[in-house]
PDB file of C-alpha atoms and ligand atoms in Angstrom:
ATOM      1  CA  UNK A   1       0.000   0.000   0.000  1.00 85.00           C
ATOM      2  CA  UNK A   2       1.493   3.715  -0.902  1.00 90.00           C
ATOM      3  CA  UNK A   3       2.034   5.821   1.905  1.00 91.00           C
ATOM      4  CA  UNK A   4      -0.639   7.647   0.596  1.00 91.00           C
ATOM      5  CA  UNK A   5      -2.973   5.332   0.441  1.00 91.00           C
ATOM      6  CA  UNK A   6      -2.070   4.662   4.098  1.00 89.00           C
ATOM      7  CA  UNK A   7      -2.972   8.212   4.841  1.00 88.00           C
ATOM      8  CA  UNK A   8      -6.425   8.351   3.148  1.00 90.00           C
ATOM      9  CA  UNK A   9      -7.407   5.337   5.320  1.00 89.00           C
ATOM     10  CA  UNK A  10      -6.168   6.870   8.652  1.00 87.00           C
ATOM     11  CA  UNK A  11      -8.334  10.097   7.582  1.00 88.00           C
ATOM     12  CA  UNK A  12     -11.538   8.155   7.094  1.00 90.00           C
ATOM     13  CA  UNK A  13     -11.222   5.779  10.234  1.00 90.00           C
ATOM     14  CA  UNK A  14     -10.416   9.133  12.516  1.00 94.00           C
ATOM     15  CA  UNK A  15     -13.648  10.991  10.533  1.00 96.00           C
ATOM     16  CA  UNK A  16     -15.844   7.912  11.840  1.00 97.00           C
ATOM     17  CA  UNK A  17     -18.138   9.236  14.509  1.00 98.00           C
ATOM     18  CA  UNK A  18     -18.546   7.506  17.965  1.00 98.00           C
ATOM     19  CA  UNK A  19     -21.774   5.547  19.176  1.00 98.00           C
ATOM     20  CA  UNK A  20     -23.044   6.750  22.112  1.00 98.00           C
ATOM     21  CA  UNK A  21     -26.286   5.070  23.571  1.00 98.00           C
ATOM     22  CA  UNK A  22     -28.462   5.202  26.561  1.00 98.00           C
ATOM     23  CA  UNK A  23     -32.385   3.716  27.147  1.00 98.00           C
ATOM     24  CA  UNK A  24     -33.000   7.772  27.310  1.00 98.00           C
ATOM     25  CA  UNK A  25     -31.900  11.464  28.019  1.00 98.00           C
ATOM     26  CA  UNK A  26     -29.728  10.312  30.540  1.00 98.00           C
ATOM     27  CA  UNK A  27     -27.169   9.819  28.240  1.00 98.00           C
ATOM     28  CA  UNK A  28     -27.041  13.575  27.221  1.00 98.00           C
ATOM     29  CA  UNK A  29     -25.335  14.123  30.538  1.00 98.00           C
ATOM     30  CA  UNK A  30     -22.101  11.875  28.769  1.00 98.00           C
ATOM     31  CA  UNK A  31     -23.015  13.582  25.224  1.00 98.00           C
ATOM     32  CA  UNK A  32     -22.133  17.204  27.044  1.00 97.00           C
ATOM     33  CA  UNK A  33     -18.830  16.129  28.789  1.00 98.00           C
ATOM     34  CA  UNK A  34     -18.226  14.428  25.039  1.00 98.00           C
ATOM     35  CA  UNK A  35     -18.816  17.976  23.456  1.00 98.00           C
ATOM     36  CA  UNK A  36     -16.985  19.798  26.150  1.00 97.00           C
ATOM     37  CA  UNK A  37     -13.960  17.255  26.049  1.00 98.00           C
ATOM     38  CA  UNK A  38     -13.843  16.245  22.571  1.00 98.00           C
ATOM     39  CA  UNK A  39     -15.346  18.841  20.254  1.00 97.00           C
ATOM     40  CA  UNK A  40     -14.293  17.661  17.102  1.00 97.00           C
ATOM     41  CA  UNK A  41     -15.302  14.279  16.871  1.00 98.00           C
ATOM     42  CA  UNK A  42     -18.482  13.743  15.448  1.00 98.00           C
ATOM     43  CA  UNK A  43     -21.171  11.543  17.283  1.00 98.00           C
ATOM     44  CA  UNK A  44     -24.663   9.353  16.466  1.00 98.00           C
ATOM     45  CA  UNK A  45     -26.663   9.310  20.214  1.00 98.00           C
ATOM     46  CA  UNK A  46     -29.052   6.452  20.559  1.00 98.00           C
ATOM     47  CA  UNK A  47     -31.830   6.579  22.858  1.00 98.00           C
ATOM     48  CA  UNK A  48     -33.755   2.939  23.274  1.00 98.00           C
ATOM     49  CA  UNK A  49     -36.503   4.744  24.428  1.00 98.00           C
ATOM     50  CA  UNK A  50     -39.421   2.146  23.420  1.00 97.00           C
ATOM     51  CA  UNK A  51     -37.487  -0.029  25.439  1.00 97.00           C
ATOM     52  CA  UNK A  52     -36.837   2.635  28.629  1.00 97.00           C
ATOM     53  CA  UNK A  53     -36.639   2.485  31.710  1.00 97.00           C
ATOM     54  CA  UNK A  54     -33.424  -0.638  31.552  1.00 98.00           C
ATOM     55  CA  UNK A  55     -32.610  -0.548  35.072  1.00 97.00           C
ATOM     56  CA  UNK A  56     -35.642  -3.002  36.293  1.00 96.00           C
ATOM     57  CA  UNK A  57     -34.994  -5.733  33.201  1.00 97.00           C
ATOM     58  CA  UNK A  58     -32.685  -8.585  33.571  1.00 97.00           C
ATOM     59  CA  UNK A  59     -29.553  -8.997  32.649  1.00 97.00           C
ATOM     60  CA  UNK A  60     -30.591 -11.105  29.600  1.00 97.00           C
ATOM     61  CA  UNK A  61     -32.434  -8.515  28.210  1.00 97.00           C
ATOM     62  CA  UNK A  62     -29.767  -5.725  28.941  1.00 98.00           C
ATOM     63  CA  UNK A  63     -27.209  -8.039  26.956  1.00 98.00           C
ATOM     64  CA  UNK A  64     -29.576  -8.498  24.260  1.00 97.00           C
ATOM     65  CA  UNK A  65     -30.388  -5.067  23.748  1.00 98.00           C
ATOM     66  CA  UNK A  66     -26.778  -3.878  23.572  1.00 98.00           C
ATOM     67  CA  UNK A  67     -26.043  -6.294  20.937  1.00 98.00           C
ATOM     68  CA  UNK A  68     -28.566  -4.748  18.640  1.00 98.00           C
ATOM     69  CA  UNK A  69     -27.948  -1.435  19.145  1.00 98.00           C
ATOM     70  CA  UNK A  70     -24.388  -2.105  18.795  1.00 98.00           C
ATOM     71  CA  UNK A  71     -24.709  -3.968  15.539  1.00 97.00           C
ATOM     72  CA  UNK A  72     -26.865  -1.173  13.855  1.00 98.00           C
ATOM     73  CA  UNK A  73     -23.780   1.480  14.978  1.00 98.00           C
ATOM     74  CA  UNK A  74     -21.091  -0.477  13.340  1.00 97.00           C
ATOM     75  CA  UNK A  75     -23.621  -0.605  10.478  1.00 97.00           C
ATOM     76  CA  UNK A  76     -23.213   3.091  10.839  1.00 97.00           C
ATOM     77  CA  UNK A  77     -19.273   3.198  10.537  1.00 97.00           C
ATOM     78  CA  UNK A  78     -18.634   3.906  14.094  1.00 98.00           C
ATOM     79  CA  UNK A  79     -15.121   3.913  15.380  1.00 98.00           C
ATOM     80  CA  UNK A  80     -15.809   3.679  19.067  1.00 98.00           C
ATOM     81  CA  UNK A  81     -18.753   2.755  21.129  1.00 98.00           C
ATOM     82  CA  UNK A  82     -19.384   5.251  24.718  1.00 98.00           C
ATOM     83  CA  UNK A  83     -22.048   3.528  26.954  1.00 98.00           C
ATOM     84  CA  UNK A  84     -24.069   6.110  28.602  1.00 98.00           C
ATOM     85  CA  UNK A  85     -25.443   3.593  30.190  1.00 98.00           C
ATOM     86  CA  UNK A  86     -24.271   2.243  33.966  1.00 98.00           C
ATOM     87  CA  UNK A  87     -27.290  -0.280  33.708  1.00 98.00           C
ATOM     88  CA  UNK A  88     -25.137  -1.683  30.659  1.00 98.00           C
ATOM     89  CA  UNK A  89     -21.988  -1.351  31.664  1.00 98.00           C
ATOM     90  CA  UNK A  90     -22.955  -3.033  34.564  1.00 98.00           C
ATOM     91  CA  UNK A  91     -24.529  -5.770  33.060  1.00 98.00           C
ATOM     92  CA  UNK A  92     -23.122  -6.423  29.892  1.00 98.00           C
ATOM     93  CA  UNK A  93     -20.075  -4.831  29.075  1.00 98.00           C
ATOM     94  CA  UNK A  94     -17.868  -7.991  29.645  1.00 97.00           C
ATOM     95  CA  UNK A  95     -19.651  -9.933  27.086  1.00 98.00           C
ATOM     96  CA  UNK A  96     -20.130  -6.943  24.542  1.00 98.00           C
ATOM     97  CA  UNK A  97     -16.468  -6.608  24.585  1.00 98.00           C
ATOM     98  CA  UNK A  98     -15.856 -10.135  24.263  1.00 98.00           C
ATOM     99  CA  UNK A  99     -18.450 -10.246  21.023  1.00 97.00           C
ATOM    100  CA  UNK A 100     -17.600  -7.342  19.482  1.00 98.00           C
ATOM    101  CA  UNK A 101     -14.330  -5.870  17.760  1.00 96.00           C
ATOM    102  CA  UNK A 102     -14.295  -2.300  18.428  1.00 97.00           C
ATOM    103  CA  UNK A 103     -13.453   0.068  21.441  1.00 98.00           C
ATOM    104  CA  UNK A 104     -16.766   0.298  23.588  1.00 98.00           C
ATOM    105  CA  UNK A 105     -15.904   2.111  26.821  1.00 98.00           C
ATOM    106  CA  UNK A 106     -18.272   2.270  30.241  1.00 98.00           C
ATOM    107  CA  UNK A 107     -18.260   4.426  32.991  1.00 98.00           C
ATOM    108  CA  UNK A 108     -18.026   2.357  36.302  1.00 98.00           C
ATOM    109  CA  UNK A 109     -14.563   2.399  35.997  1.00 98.00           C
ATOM    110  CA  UNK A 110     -13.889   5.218  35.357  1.00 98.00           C
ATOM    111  CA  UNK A 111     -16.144   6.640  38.153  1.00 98.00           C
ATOM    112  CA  UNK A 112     -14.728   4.381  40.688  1.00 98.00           C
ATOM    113  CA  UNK A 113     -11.246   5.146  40.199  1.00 98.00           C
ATOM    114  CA  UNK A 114     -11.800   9.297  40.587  1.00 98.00           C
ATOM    115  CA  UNK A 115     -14.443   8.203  43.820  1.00 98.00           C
ATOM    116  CA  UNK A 116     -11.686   6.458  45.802  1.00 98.00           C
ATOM    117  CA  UNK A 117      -9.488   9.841  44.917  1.00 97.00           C
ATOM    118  CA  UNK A 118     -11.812  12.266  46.415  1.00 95.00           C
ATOM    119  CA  UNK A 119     -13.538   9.803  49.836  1.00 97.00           C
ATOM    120  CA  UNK A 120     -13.554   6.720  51.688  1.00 97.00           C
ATOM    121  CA  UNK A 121     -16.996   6.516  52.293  1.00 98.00           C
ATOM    122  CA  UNK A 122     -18.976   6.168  49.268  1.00 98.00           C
ATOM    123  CA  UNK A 123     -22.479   6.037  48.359  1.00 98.00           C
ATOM    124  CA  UNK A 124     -23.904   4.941  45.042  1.00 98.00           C
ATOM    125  CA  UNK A 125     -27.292   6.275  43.955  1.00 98.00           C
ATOM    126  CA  UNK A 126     -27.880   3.742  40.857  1.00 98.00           C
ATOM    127  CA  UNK A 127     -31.021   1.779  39.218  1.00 98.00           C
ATOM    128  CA  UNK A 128     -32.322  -0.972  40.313  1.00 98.00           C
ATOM    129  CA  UNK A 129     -30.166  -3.714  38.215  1.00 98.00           C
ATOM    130  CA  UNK A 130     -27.316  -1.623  38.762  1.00 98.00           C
ATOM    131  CA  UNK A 131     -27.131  -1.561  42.674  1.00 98.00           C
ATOM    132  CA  UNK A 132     -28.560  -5.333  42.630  1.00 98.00           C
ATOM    133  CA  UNK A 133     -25.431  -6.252  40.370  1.00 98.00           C
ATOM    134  CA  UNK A 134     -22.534  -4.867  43.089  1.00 98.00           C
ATOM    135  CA  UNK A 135     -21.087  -3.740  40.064  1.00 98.00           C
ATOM    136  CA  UNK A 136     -20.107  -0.698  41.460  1.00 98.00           C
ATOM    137  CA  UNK A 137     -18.724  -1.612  44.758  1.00 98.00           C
ATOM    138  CA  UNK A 138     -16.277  -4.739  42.824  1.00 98.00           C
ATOM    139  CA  UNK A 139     -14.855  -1.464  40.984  1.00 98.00           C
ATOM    140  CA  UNK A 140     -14.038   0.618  43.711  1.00 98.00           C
ATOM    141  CA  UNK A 141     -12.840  -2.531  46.270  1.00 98.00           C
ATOM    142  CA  UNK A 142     -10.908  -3.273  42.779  1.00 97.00           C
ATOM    143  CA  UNK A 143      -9.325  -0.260  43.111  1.00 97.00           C
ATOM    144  CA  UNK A 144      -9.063   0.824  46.872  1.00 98.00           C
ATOM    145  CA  UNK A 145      -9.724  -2.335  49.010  1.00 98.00           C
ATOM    146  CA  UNK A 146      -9.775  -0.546  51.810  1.00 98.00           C
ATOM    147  CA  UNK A 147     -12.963   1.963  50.952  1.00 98.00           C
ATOM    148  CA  UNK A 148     -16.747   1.423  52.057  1.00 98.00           C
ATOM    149  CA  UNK A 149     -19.243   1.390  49.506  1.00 98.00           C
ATOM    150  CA  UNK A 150     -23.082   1.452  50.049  1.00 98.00           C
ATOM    151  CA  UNK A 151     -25.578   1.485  46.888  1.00 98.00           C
ATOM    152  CA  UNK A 152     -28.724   1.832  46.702  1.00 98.00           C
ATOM    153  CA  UNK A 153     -31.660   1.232  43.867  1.00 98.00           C
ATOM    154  CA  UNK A 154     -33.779   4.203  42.894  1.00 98.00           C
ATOM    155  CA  UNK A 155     -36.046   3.211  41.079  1.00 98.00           C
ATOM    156  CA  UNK A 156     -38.480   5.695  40.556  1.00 98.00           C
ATOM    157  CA  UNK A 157     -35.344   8.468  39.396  1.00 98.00           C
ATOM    158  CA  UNK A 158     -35.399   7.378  35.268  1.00 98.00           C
ATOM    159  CA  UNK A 159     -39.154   7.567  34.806  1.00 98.00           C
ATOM    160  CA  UNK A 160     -39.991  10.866  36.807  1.00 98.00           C
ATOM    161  CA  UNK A 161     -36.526  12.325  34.804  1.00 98.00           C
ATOM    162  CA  UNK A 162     -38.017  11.017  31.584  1.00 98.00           C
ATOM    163  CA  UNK A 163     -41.434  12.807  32.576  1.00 97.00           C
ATOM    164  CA  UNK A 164     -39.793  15.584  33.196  1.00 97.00           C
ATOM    165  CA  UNK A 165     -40.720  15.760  36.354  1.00 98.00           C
ATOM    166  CA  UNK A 166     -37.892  17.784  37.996  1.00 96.00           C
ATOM    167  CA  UNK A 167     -39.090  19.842  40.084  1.00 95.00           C
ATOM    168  CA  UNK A 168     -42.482  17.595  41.194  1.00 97.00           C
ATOM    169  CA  UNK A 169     -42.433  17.878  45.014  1.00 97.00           C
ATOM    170  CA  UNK A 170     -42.931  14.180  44.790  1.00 98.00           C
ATOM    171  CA  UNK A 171     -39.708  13.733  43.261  1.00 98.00           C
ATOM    172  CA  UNK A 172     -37.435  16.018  46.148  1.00 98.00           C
ATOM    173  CA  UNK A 173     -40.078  13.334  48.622  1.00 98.00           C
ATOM    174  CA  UNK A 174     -38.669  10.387  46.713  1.00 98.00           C
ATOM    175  CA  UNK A 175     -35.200  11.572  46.645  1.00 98.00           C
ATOM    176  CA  UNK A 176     -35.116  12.138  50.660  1.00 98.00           C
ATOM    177  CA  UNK A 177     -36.391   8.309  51.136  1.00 98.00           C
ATOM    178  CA  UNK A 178     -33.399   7.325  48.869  1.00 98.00           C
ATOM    179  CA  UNK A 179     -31.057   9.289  50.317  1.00 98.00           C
ATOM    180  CA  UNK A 180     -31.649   8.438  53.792  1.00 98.00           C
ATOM    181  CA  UNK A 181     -29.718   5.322  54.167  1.00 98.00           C
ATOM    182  CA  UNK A 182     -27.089   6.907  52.675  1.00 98.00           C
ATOM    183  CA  UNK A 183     -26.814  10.237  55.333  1.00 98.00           C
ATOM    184  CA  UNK A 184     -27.033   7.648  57.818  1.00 98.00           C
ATOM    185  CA  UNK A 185     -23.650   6.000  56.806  1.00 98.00           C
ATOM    186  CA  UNK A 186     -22.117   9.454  57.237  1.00 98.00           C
ATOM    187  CA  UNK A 187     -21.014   9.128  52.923  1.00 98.00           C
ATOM    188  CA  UNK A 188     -18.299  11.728  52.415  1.00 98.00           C
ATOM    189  CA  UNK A 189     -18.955  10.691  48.342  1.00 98.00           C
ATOM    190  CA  UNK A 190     -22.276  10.219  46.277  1.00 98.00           C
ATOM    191  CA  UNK A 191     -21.334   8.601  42.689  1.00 98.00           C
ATOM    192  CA  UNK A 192     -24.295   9.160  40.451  1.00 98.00           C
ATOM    193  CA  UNK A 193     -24.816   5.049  39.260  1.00 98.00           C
ATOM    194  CA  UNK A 194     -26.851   6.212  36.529  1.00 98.00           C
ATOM    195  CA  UNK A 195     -26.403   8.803  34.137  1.00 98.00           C
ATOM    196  CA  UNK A 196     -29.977  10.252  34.772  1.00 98.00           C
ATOM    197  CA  UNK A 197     -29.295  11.655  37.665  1.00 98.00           C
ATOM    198  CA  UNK A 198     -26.971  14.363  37.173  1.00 98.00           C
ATOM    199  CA  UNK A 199     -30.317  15.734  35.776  1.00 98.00           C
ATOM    200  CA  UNK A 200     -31.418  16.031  39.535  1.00 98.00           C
ATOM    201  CA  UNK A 201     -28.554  18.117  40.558  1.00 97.00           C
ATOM    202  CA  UNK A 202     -30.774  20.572  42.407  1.00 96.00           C
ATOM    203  CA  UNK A 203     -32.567  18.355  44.112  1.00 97.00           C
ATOM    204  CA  UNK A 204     -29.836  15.953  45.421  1.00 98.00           C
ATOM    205  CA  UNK A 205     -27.736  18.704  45.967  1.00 97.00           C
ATOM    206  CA  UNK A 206     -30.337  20.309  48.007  1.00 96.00           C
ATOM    207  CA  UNK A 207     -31.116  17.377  50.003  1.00 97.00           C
ATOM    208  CA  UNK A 208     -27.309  16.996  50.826  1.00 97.00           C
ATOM    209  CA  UNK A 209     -24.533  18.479  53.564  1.00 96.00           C
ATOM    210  CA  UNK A 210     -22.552  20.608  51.467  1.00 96.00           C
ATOM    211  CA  UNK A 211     -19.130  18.864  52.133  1.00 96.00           C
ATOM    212  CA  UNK A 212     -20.457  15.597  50.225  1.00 98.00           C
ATOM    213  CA  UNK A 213     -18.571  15.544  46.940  1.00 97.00           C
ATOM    214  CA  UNK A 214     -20.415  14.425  44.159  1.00 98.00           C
ATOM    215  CA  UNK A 215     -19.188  12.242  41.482  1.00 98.00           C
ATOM    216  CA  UNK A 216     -20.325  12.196  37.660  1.00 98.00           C
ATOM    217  CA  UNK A 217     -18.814   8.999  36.186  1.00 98.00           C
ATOM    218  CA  UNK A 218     -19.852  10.963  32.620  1.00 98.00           C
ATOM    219  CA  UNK A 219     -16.447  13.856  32.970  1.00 98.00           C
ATOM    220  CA  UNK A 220     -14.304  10.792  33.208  1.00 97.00           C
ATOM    221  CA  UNK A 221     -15.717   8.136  30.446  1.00 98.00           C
ATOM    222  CA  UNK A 222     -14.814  11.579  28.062  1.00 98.00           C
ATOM    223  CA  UNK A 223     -11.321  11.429  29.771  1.00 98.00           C
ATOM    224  CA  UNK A 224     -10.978   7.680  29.103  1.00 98.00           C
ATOM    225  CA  UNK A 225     -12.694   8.397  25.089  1.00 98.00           C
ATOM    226  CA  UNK A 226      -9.987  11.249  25.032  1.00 98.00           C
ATOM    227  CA  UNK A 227      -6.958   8.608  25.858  1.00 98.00           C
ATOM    228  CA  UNK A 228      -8.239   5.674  24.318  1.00 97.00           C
ATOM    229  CA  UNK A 229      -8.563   7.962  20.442  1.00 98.00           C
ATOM    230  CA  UNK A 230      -5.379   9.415  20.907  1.00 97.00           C
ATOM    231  CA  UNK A 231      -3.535   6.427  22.066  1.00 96.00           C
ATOM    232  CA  UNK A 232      -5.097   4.399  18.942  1.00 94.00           C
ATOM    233  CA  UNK A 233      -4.530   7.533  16.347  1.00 94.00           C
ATOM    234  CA  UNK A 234      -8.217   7.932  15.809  1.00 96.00           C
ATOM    235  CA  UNK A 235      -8.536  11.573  17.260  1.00 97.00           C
ATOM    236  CA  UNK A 236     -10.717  13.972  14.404  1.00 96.00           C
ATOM    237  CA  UNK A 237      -8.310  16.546  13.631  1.00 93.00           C
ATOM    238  CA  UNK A 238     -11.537  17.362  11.075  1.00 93.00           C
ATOM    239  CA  UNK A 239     -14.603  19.517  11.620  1.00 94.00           C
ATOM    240  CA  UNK A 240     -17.180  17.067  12.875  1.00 96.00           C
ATOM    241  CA  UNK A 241     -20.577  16.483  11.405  1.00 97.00           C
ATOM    242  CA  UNK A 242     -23.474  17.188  13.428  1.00 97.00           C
ATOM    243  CA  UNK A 243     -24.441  14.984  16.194  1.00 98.00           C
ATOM    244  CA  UNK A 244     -27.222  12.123  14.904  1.00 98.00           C
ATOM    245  CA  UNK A 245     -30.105  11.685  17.342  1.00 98.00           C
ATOM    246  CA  UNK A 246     -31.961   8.395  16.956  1.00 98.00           C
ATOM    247  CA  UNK A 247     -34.471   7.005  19.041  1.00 98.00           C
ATOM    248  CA  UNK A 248     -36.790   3.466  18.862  1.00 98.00           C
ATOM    249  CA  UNK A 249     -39.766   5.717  20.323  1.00 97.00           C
ATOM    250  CA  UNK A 250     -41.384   8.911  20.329  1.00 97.00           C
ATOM    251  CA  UNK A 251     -39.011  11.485  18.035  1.00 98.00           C
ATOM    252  CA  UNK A 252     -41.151  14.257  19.620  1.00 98.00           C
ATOM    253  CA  UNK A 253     -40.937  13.513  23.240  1.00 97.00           C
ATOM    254  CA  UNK A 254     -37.168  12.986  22.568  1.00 98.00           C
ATOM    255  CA  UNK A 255     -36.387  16.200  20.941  1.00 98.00           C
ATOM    256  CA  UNK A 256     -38.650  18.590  23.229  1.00 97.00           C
ATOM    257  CA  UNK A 257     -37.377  17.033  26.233  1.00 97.00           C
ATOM    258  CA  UNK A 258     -33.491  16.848  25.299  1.00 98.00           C
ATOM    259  CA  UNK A 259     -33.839  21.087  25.108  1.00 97.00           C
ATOM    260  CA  UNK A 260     -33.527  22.086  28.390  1.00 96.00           C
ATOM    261  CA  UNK A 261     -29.827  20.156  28.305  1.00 96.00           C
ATOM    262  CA  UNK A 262     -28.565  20.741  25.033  1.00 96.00           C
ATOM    263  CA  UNK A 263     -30.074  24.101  24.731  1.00 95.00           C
ATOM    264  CA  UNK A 264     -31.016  23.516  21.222  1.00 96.00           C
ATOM    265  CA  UNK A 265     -34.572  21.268  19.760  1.00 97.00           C
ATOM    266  CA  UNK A 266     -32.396  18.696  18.244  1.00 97.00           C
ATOM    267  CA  UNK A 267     -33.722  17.064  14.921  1.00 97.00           C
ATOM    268  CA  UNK A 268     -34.357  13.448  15.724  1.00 98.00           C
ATOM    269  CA  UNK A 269     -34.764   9.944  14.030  1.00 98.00           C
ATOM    270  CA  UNK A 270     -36.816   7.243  14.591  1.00 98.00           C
ATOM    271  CA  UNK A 271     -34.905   3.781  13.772  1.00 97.00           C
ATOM    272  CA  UNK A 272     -35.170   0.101  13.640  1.00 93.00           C
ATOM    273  CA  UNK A 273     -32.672  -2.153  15.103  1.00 94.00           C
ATOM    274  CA  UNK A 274     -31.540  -5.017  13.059  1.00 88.00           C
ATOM    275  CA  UNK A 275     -32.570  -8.240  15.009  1.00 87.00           C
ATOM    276  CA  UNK A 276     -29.680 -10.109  15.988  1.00 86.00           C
ATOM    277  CA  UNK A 277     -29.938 -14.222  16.715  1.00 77.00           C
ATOM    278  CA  UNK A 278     -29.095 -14.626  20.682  1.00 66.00           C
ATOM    279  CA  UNK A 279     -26.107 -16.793  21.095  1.00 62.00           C
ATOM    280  CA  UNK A 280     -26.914 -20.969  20.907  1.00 52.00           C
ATOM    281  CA  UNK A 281     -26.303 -21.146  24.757  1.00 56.00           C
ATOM    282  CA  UNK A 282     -29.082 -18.541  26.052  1.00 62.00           C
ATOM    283  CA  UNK A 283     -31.563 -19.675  22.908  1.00 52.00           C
ATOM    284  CA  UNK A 284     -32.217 -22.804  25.360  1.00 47.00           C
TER     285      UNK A 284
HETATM  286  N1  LIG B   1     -29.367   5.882  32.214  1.00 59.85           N
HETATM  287  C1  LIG B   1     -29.178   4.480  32.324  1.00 59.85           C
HETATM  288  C2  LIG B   1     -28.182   4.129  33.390  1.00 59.85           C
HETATM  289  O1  LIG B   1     -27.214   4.842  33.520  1.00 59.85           O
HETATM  290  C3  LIG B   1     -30.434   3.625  32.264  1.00 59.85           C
HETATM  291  C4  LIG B   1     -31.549   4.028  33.117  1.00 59.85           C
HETATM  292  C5  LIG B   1     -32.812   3.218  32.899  1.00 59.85           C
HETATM  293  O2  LIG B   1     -33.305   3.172  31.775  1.00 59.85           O
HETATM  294  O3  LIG B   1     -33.302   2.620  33.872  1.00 59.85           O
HETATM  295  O4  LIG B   1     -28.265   3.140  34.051  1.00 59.85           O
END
């Protein structure tokens, strides 16, 4: 191959945009620390919102869902795949990597390592399948044996988020009952589990002693995208293409509700998944 021809290919695979997918809006919270972090590359943001809330399915379904959408974004030419999704990552992500030959990155991790950095006693607000998985507390003891972890499963946060239901009194009420456990543990730490919740800043924050840190696992799955792109020479150094919004639902819901974070009424897709056969063993 001429060194030219060598070049041409490295521009197109750095011009491929990254996959970034999430049951719902939550994901927009790792889509802004993507834009802050890594403004050039270009990005398709799935939303499985037919399919929402993921953090009270099994893990079956979680595994099988990821598949799909990760089939139809190679079908897209991705380069990279950034779950937005802690219910995935925490759930699946082994097995995705294991099927699947491209970079897909997930933010427990991540979010563990900077946790053990800033406290030693850590609480994890998370859904459901998330807390119920300890995926979260084998990351940080992974990292710092010596830290305490408590999680708990909130799982009323993703559908009064996805109702837009921010500022519901009912929602600060719920909040306090989840919370509760967690104030009684003395937590120096809060890691949001899923990436919902940052969208309840004001409410958490409200609801908590002002020297508890808080912890968005979404700043530092950017960081890791960041490293990973530059350490495989797949950076942009083009201007990107605008950001691709797909959903399996409503396109309306999707777009009027994702305004208030991106601060624009983004134009939206509806799309079908390609099915994809489960492996022999879990067809049984
Ligand atoms: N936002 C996702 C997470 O981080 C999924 C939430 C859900 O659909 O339950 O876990």
């Amino acid at each position: 191959m001429s060194n030219e021809q060598i070049l041409t290919l490295k521009a197109e695979a750095q011009r491929r945009p990254i996959g970034v997918f999430d049951s719902g809006v939550g994901g927009l919270t790792v889509l802004r620390e993507l834009y802050r972090q890594l403004p050039n590359e270009s990005i398709i943001y799935f939303a499985d919102t037919a399919r929402l809330p993921y953090g009270t399915r099994s893990a079956e379904e979680i595994l099988q869902f990821g598949r799909e959408i990760i089939s139809w974004m190679i079908q897209q030419e991705v380069k990279m795949i950034v779950l937005a999704c802690n219910t995935t990552d925490a759930l699946a992500l082994s097995t995705l990597r294991e099927e699947f030959d491209l970079p897909i990155l997930g933010l427990i991790l991540p979010g563990a390592r900077v946790a053990v950095q800033q406290g030693s006693r850590l609480g994890v607000i998370a859904t459901p399948a998330t807390a119920a998985s300890n995926a979260y507390r084998h990351a940080i003891l992974e990292v710092q044996p010596t830290a305490q972890v408590w999680q708990v499963g909130c799982p009323e946060f993703v559908p009064l988020v996805e109702q837009n239901r921010l500022y519901d009194p009912y929602t600060k009420e719920v909040a306090k009952q989840y919370l509760a456990p967690l104030l009684e543990q003395q937590i120096d730490t809060l890691i949001y589990g899923c990436t919902h919740y940052p969208h309840l800043a004001p409410v958490l924050r409200e609801l908590l002693p002002l020297h508890i840190w808080f912890v968005d696992p979404a700043k530092h799955v950017a960081t890791a995208a960041a490293q990973e792109l530059d350490l495989i020479g797949e950076l942009n150094t083009f201007p990107p293409l605008p950001t691709r919004f797909c959903v399996s639902g409503c396109q309306q819901q999707f777009a009027s509700l994702s305004l208030q974070w991106l601060g624009f009424t983004p134009a939206v897709e509806k799309v079908s998944l390609p099915t994809v056969a489960l492996s022999p063993l879990e067809s049984h």
